[in-house]
Structures are given as structure tokens and as C-alpha cells.
PDB file of C-alpha atoms in Angstrom:
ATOM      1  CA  UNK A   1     125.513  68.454  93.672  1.00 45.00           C
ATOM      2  CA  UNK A   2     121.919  68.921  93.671  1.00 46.00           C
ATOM      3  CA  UNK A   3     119.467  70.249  96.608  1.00 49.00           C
ATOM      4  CA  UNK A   4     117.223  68.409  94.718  1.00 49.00           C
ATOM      5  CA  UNK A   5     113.579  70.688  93.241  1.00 51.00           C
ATOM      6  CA  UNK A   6     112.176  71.630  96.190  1.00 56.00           C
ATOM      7  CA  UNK A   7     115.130  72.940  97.857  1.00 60.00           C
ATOM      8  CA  UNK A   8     115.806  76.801  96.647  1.00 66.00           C
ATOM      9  CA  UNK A   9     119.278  78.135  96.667  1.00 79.00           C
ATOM     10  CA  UNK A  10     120.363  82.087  98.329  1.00 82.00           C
ATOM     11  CA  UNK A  11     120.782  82.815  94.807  1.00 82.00           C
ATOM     12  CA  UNK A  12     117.001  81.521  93.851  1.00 80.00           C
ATOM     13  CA  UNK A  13     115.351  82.978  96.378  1.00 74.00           C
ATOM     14  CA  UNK A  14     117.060  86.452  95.630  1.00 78.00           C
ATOM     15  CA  UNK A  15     116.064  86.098  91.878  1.00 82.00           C
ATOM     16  CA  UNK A  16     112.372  85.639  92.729  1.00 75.00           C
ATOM     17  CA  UNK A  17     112.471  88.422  95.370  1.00 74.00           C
ATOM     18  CA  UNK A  18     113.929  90.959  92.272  1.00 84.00           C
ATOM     19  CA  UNK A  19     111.201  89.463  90.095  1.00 81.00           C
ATOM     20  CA  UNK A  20     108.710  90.268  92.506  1.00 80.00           C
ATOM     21  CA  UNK A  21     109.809  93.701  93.403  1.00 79.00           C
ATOM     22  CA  UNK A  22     110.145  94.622  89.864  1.00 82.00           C
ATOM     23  CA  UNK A  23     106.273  93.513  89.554  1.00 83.00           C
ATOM     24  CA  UNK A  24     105.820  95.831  92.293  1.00 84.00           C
ATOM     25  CA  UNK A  25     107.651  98.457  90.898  1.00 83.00           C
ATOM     26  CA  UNK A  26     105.773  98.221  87.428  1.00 86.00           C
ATOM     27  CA  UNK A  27     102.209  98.357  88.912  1.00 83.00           C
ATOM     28  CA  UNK A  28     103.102 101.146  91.378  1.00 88.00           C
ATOM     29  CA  UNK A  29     104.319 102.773  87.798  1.00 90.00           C
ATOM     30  CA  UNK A  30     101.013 102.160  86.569  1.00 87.00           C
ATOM     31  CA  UNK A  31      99.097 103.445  88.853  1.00 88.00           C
ATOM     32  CA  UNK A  32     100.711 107.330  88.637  1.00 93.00           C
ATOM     33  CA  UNK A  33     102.718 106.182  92.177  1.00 95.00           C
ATOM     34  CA  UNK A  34     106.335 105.576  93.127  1.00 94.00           C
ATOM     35  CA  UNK A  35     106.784 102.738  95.200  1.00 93.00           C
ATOM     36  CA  UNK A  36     106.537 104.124  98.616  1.00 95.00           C
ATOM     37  CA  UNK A  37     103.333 105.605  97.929  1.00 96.00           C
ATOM     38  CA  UNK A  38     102.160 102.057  96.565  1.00 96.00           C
ATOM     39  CA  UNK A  39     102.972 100.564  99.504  1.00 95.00           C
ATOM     40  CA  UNK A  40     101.411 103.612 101.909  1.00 96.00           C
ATOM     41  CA  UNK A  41      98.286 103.611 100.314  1.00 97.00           C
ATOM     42  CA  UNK A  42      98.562  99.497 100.828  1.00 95.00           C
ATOM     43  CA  UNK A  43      99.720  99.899 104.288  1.00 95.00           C
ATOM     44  CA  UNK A  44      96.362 102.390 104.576  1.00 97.00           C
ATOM     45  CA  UNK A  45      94.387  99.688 103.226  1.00 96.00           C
ATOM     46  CA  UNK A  46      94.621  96.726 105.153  1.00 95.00           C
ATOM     47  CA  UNK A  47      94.880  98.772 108.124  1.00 94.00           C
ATOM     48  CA  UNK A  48      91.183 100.157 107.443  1.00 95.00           C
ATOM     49  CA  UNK A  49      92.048 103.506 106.172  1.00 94.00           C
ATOM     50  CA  UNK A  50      94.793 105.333 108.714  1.00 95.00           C
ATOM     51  CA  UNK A  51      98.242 104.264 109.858  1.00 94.00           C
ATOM     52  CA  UNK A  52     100.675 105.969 112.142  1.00 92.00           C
ATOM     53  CA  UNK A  53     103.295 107.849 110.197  1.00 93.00           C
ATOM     54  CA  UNK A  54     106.397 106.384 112.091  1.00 90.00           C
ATOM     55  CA  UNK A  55     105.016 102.784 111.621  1.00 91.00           C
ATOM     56  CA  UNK A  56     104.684 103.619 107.710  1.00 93.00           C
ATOM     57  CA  UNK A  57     108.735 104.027 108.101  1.00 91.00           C
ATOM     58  CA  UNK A  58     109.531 100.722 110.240  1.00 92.00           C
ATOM     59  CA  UNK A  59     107.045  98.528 108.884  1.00 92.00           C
ATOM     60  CA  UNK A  60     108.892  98.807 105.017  1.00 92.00           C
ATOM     61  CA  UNK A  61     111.966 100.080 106.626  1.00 92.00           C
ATOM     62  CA  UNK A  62     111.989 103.120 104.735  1.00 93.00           C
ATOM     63  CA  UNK A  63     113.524 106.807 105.996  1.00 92.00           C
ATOM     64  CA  UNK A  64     111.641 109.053 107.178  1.00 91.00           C
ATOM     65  CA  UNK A  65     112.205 111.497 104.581  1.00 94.00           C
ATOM     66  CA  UNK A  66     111.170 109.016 102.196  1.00 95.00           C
ATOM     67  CA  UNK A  67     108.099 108.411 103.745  1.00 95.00           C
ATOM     68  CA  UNK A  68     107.556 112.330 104.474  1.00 94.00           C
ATOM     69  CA  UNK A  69     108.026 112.645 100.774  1.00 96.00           C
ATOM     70  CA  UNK A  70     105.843 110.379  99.283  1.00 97.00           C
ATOM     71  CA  UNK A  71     103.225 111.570 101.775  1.00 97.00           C
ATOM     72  CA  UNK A  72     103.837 114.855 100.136  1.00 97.00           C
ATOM     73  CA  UNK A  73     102.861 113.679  96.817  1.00 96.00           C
ATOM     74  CA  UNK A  74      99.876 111.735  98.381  1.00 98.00           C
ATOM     75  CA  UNK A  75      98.450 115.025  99.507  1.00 97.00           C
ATOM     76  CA  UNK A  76      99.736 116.979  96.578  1.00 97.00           C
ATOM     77  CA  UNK A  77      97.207 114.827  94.810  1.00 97.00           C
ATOM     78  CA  UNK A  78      94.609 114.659  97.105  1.00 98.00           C
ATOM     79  CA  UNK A  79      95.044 110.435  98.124  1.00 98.00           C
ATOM     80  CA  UNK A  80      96.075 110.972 101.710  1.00 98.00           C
ATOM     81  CA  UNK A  81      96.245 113.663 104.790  1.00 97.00           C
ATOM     82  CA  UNK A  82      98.187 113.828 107.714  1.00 94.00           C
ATOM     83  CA  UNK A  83      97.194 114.936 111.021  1.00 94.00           C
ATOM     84  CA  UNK A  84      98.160 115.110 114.429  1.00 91.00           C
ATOM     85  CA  UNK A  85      97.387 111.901 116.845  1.00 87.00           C
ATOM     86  CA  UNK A  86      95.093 113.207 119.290  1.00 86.00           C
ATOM     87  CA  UNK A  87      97.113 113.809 122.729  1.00 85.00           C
ATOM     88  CA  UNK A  88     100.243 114.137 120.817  1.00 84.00           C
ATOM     89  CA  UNK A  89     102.148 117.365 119.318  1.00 84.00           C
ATOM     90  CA  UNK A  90     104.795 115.336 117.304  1.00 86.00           C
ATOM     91  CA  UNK A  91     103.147 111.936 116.439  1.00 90.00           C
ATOM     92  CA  UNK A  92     101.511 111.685 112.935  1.00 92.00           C
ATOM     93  CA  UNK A  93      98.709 109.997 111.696  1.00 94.00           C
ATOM     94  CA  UNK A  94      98.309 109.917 107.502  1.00 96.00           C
ATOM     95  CA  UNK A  95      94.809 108.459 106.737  1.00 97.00           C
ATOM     96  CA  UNK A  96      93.130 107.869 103.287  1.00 98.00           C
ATOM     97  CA  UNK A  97      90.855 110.663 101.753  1.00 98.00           C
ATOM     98  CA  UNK A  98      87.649 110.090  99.893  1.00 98.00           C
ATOM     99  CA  UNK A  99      89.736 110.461  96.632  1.00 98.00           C
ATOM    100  CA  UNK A 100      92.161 108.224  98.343  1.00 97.00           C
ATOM    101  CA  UNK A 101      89.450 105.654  98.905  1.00 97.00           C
ATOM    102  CA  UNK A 102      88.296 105.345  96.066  1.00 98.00           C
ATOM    103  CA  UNK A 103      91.265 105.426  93.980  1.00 97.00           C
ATOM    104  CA  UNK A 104      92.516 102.204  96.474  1.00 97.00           C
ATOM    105  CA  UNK A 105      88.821 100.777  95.457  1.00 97.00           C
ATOM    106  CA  UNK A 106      90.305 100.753  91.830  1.00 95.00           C
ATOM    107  CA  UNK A 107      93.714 100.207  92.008  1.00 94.00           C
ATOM    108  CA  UNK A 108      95.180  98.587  95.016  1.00 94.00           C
ATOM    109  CA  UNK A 109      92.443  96.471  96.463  1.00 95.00           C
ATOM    110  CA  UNK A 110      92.601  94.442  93.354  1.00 92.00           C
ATOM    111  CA  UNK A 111      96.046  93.968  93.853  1.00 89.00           C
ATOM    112  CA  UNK A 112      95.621  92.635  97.322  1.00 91.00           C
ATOM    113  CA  UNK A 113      92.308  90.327  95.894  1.00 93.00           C
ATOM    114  CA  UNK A 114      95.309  89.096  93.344  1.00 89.00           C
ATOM    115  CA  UNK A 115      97.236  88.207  96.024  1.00 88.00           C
ATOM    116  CA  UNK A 116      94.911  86.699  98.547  1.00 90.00           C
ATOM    117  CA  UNK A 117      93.782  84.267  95.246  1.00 92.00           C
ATOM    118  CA  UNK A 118      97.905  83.319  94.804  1.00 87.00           C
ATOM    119  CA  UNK A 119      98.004  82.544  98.137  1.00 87.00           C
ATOM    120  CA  UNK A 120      94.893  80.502  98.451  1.00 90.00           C
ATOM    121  CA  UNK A 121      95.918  78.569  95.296  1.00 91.00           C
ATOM    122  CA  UNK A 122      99.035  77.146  97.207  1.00 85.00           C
ATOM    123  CA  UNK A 123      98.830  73.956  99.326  1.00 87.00           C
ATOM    124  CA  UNK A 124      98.892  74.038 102.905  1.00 88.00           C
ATOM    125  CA  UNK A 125     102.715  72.829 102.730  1.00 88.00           C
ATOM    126  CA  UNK A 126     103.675  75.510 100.217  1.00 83.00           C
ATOM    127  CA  UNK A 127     101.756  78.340 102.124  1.00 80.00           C
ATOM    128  CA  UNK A 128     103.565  77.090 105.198  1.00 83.00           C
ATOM    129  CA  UNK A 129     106.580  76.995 103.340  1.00 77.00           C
TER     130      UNK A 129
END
């Protein structure tokens, strides 16, 4: 029995979602990054260049020690820097670096422009949907 086309199945809808991490996965590759420090830097990004270090963690639900180490290789190569919220002794803060800018300027703003054009290219009742 048939849902008919426009009606995706569990199974469907987890098929795109590995397609589209594994697209993920391949440009994070391709940019030198694993895919927690794709989706920091992206996080940095659209946020206008600093982010909280404990909403890095429950925004993507990653661990902490996942973040913590992919913030490590951020520094390591010069992309990101952590520093203490003002008033706070605990609470992080990991913004972008020059570097960081303008490696985002080459390699992860296009990805979001790719995006924003996918997006736009749907109709109303697909992006909706």
C-alpha cells in the first residue's frame, strides 16, 4: 500500500538525513576539520563571531569533551579562542579569530550561501513542509 509521492516513510526520511550528514561529513573533511569543528565554526558564524561554550554542546547535542576537544584543535590552529564570560569564573565563551574569520569567509560562509539558495529554491509548501 502506497503513501502515495509526497508522503515520506521513517525509513525515507532516515536515508536522506544519512545522505545529508555524510555531505556534511565530506565537506568538514575538506576543509582540514572534523565535524564538530565544522559545525563550531558554523555555530560562530551565524551567531556573528562568538558563542557560549555550553550552548556549542546543547545546541548539536554534543559532550562536552567533544566540544572541549575540537575547541582544542580550533586553537591549536589558530581558528578560535576561548575566554572567560565577563562576571563569570567557569562560563566560557569561544569566539572566532582573525584567521578564524577569514578562513569561515572561504570555507563555511559559502556553505551557508549554498544553503540559503536550496532553501529559497523550494516553494512556500515545501519550505513549510
Amino acid at each position: 500500500m502506497s503513501n502515495g509521492p509526497e508522503v515520506a516513510s521513517a525509513r525515507q526520511l532516515d536515508a536522506l538525513y544519512q545522505k545529508t550528514d555524510k555531505i556534511y561529513y565530506e565537506f568538514a573533511r575538506g576543509c582540514g576539520l572534523s565535524e564538530t569543528a565544522y559545525w563550531i565554526l558554523y555555530a560562530l558564524e551565524v551567531s556573528g563571531g562568538s558563542v557560549a561554550q555550553a550552548g556549542i554542546a546543547e545546541e548539536f547535542s554534543y559532550s562536552r569533551q567533544t566540544v572541549n576537544s575540537a575547541l582544542k584543535a580550533l586553537e591549536a590552529r589558530g581558528l578560535a579562542e576561548l575566554s572567560f564570560v565577563e562576571g563569570s569564573r567557569r562560563k566560557k565563551l569561544v569566539s572566532l579569530t582573525d584567521t578564524g574569520r577569514a578562513f569561515n569567509a572561504e570555507r563555511i560562509v559559502p556553505a551557508i550561501e549554498a544553503e540559503d539558495r536550496a532553501f529559497a529554491s523550494l516553494s512556500p509548501e515545501e519550505r513549510a513542509e
